[in-house]
Short mmCIF file of C-alpha atoms in Angstrom, two decimals:
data_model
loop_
_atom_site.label_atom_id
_atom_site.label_comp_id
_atom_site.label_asym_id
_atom_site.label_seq_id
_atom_site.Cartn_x
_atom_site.Cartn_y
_atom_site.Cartn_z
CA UNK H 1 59.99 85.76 96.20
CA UNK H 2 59.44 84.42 99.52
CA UNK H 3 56.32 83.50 99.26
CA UNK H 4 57.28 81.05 96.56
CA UNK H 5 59.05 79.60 99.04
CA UNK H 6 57.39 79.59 101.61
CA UNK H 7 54.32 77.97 100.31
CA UNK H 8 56.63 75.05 98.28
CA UNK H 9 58.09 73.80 101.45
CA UNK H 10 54.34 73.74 103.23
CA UNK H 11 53.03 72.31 100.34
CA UNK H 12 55.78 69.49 100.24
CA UNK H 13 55.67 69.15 104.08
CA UNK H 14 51.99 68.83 104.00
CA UNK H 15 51.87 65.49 101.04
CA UNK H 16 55.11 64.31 103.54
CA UNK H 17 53.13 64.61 106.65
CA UNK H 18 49.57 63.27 104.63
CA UNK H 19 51.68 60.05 103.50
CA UNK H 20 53.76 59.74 107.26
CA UNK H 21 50.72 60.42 109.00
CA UNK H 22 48.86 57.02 108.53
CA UNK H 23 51.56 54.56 109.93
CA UNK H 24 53.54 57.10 112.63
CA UNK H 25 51.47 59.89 113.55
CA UNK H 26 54.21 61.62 115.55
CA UNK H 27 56.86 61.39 112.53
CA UNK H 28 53.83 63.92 111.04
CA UNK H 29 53.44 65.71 113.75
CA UNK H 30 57.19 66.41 114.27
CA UNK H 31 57.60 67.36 111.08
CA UNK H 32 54.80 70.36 110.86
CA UNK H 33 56.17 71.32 113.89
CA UNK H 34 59.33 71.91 112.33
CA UNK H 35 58.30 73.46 109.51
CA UNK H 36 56.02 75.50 111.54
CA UNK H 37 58.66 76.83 113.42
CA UNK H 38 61.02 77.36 109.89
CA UNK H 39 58.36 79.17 108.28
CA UNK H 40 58.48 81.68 111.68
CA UNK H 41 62.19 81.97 111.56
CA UNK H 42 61.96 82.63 107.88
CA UNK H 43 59.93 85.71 108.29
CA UNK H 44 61.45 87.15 111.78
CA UNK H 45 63.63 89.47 110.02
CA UNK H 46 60.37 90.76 108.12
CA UNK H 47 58.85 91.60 111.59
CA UNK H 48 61.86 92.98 112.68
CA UNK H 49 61.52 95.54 110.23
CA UNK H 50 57.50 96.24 110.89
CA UNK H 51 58.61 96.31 114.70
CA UNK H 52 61.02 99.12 114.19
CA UNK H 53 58.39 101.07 112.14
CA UNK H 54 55.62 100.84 115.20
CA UNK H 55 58.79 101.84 117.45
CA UNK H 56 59.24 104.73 115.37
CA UNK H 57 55.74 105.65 114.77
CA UNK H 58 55.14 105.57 118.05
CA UNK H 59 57.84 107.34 119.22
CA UNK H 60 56.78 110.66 116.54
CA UNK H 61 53.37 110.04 117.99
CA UNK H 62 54.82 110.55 121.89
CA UNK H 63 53.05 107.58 122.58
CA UNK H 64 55.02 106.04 125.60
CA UNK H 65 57.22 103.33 124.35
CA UNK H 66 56.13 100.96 127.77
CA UNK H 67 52.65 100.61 126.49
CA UNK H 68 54.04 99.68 122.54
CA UNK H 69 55.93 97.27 124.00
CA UNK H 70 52.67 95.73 126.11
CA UNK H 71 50.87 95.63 122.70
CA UNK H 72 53.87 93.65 121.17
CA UNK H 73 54.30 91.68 123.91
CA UNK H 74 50.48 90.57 123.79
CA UNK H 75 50.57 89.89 120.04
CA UNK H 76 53.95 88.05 120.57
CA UNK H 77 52.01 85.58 123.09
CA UNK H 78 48.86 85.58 121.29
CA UNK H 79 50.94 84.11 118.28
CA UNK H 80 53.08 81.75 120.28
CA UNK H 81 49.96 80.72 122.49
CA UNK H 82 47.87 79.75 119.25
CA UNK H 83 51.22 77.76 117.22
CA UNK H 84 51.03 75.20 120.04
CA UNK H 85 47.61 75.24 120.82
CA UNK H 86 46.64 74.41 117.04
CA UNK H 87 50.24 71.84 117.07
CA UNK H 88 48.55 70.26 120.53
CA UNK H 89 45.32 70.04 118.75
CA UNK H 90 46.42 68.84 115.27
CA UNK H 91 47.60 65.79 117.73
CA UNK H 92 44.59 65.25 118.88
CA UNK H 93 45.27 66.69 122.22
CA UNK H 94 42.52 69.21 122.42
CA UNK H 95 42.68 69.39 126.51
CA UNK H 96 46.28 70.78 126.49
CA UNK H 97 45.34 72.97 123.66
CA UNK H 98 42.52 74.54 125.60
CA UNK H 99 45.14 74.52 128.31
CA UNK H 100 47.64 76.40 126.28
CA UNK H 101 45.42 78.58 124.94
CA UNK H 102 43.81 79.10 128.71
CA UNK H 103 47.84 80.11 129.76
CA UNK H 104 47.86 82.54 126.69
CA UNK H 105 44.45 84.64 127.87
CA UNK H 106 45.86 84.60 131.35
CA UNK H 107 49.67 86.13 130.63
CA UNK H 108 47.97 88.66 128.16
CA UNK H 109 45.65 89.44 131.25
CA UNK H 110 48.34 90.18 133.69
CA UNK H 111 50.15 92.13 130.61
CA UNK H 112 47.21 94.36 130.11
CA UNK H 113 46.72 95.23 134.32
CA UNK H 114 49.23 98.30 134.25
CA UNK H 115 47.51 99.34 130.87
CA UNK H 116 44.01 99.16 132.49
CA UNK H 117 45.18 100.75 135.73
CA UNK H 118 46.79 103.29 133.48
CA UNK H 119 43.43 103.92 131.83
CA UNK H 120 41.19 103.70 134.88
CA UNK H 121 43.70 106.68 136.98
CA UNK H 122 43.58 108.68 133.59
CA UNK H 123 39.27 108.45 133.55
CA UNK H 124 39.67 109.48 137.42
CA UNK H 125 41.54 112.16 136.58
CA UNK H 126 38.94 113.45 134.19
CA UNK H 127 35.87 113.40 136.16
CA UNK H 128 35.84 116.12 138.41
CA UNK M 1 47.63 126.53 123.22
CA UNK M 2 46.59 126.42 119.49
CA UNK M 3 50.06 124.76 118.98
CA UNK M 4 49.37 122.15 121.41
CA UNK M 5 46.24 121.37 119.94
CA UNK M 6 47.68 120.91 116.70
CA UNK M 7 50.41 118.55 118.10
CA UNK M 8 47.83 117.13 119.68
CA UNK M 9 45.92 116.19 116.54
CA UNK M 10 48.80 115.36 114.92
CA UNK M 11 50.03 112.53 117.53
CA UNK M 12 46.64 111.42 117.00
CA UNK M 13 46.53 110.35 113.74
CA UNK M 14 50.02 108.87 113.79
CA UNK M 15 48.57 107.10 116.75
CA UNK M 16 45.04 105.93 114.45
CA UNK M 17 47.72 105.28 111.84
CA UNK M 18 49.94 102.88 114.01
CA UNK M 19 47.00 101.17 115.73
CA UNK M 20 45.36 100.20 112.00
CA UNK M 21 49.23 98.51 111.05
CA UNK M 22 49.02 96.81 114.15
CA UNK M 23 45.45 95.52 114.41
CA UNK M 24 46.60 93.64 110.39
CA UNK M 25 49.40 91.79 113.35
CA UNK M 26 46.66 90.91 115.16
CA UNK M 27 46.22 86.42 115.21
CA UNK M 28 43.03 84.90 113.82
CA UNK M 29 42.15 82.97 116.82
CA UNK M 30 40.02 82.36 120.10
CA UNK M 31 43.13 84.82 121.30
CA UNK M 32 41.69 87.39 119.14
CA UNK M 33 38.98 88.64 121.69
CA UNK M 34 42.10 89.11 124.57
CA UNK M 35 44.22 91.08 122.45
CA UNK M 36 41.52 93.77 120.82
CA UNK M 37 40.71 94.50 124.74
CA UNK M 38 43.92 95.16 125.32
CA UNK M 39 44.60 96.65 121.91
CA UNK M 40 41.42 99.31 122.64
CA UNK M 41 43.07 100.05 125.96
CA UNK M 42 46.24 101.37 124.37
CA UNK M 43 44.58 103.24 121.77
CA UNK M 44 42.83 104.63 124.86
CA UNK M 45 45.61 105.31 127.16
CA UNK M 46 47.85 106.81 123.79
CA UNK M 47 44.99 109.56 123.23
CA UNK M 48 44.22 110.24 126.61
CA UNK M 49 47.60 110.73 128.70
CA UNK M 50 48.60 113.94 125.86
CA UNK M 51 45.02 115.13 127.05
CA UNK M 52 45.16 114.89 131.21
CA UNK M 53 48.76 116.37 130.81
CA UNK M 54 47.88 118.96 128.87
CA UNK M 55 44.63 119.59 130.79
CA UNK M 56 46.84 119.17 134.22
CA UNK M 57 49.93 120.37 134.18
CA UNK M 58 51.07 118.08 137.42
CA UNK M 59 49.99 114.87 136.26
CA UNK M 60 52.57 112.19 135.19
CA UNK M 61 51.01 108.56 135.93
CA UNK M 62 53.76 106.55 137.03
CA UNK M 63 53.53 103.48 134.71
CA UNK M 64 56.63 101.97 134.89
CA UNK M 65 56.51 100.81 138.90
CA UNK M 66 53.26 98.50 138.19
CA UNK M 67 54.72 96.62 135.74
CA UNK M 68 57.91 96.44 137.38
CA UNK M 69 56.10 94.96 140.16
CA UNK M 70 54.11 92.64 137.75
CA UNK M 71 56.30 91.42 135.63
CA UNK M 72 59.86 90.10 136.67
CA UNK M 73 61.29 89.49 132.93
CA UNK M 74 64.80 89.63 131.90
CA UNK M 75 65.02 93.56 130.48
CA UNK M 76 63.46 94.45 133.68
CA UNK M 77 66.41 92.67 135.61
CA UNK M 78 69.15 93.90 132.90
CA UNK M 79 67.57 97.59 133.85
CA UNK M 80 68.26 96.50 137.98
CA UNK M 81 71.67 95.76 137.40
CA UNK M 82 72.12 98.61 134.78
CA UNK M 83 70.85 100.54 138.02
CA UNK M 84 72.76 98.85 140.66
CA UNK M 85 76.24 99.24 138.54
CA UNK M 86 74.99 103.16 138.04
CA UNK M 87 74.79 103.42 141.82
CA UNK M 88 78.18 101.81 142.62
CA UNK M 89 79.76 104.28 140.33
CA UNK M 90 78.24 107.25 141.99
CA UNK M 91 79.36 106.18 145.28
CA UNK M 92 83.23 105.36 144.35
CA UNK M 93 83.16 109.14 142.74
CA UNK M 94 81.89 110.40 145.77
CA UNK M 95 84.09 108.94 148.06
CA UNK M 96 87.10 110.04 145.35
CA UNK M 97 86.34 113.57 146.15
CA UNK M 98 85.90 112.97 149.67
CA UNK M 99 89.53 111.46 149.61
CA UNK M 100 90.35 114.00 148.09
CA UNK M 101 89.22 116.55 149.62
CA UNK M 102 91.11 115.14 153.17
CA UNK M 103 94.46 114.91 150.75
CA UNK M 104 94.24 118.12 150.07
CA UNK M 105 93.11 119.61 153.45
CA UNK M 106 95.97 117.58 154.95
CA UNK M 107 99.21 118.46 152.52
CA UNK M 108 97.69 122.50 153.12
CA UNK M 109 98.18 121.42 156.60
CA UNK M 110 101.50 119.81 156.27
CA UNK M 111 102.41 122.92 154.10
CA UNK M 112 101.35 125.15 156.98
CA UNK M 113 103.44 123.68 159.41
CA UNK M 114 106.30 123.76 157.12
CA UNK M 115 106.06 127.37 156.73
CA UNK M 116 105.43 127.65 159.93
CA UNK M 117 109.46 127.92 161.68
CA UNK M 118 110.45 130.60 159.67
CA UNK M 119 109.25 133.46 162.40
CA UNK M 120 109.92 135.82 159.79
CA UNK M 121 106.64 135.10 157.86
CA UNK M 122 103.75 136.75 158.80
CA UNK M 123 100.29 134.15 159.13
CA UNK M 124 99.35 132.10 156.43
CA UNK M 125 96.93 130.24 154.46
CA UNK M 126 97.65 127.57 152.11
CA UNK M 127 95.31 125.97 149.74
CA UNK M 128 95.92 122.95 147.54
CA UNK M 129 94.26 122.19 143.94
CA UNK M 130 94.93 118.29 142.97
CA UNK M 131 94.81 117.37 139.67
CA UNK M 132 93.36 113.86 137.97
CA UNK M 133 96.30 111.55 139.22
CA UNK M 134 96.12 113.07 142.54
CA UNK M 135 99.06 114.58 141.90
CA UNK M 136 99.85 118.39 142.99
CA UNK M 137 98.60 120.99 140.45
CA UNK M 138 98.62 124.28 141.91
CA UNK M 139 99.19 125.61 145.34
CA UNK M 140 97.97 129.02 146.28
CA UNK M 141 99.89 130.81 149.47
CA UNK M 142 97.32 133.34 150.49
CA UNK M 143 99.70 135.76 153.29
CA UNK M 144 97.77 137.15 155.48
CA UNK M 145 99.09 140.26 156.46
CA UNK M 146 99.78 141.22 160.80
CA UNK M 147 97.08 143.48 161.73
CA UNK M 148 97.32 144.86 165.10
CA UNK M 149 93.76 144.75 166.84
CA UNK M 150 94.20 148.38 168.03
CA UNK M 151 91.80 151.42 167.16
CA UNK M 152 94.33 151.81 163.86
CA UNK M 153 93.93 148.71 162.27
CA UNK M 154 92.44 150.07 158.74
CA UNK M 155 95.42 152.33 158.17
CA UNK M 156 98.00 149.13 159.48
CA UNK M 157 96.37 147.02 156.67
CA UNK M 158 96.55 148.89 154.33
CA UNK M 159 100.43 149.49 155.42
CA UNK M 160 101.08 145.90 156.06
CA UNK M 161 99.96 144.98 152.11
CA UNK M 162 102.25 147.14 151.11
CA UNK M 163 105.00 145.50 153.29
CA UNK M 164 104.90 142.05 152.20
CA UNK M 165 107.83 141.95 149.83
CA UNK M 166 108.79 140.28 146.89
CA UNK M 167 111.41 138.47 148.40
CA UNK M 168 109.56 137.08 150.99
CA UNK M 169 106.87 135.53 148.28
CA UNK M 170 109.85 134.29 146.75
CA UNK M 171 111.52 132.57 149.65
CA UNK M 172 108.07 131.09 150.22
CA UNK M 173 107.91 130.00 146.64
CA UNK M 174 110.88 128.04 146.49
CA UNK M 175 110.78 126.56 149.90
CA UNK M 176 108.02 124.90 149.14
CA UNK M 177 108.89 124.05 145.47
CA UNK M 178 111.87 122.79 146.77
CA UNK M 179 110.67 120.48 149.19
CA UNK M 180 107.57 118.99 147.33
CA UNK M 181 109.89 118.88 143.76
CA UNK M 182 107.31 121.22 141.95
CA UNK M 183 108.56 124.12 139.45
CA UNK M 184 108.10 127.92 141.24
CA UNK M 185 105.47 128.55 138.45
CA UNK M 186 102.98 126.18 140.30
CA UNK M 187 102.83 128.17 143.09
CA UNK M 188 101.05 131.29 143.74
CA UNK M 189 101.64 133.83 146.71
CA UNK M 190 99.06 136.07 147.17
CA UNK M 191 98.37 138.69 150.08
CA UNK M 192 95.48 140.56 150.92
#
């Protein structure tokens, strides 16, 4: 029973941070940041497990494992990109969130170029 | 061609499968938009690349140098030096057969040589096999028998093969056993 918990501790980190929060803000802040990052340790072993069933999927499916690895590289940043975007913003710093976020849609740009160029010589090669 | 079609069909749905599990990974956030677009493009790339290679038997697109080239992460160095160390290795085996190659060219020489002063033996080739350690394995004395260049030389062969005798291999045998410390049973005399 994870989930049990995992929603105890955010419940009792969220009255901590809602009684912390109106004399030092950055105690609060601190302190969902650590239990943000607890909660994602708690469940890396979990995606461990999903990870290796993509892997094998796509390996039956002869998809080539460069491109799985792309996709799970882009979900990786999107999830990393929006934890301290929404941490930034939860601050009150909503310029570096939109900057953090603005890094995020860049890397996963660059990330998808080989995919797209992958796509774009395969469409070539189709039209006669 | 049925078959292929069938694997074809197959990897596809695995594929529809896979993308639906990953698309429940996807973020809820102004991300979102960035990683369908990219998601769509491998969906697109997994269902068309069995297609153009099936359709064209040649075509292989090269994926890995792009994002080499793009992205300098840490597997991609790990795979340089995996590379790098694969390359050294090559080269020292190469240039252990080289070595000893020349060994062995050199103690046939030697050998050669040796044989060489007794005037009593007719012409001779030696040939060396090394083992692992280097060390001498097998040596095969190939006698080649005195053939007189003269309008008779097929019937003189086939004389002279007859000629070489078993003492002589034998001399020959423990000369050189003797003087490299191997056992008689190593070496090999052989005429032709």
């Amino acid at each position: 029973m994870e989930i049990i918990q995992i929603v105890g501790l955010s419940l009792v980190a969220t009255v901590l941070i809602l009684l912390v929060r109106e004399n030092e803000p950055e105690i609060a802040m601190q302190l969902s940041l650590i239990v943000g990052i607890i909660i994602f340790i708690m469940m890396l072993g979990r995606i461990v497990a999903i990870v290796d069933l993509l892997r094998d999927l796509a390996l039956s499916a002869e998809v080539d494992l460069i491109y799985l690895d792309t996709v799970l590289k882009v979900i990786g940043i999107a999830y990393i990109a929006e934890f301290g975007a929404a941490i930034c913003r939860d601050a009150g710093e909503g310029i570096i969130a939109a900057k953090v976020e603005f890094a995020g849609k860049v890397l996963i740009m660059v990330l998808a170029i080989p995919i797209m160029l992958a796509v774009l010589e395969s469409v070539m090669q189709l039209l006669p | 061609m049925l078959n292929q079609i069938h694997t074809w069909l197959k990897n596809l749905i695995v594929i529809i499968l896979l993308t639906s599990f990953i698309e429940l990974l996807l973020p809820q956030s102004s991300l979102e938009k960035y990683t369908r677009i990219v998601f769509g493009l491998f969906i697109l790339i997994a269902i068309l690349n069995p297609l153009l290679s099936f359709l064209d038997a040649g075509y292989n697109y090269n994926f890995q140098n792009i994002t080499q080239v793009l992205t300098v992460s840490e597997e991609s160095k790990q795979e340089d030096l995996a590379e790098i160390m694969r390359q050294g290795e090559s080269l020292r085996e190469s240039n252990q057969k080289l070595l000893q190659e020349d060994y062995e060219a050199k103690v046939a020489r030697q050998m050669e040589a040796l044989l060489s002063f007794d005037d009593s033996l007719p012409p001779l080739a030696t040939k060396v096999n090394l083992g692992a350690d280097n060390e001498i394995k097998q040596i095969v004395v190939q006698l080649e028998p005195e053939v007189e260049k003269s309008e008779a030389a097929k019937v003189n062969t086939t004389a002279a093969e007859e000629d070489i005798p078993g003492e002589l291999k034998d001399r020959v045998k423990e000369r050189l056993a003797n003087f490299y410390g191997l056992s008689t049973n190593q070496i090999s005399v052989q005429s032709n």
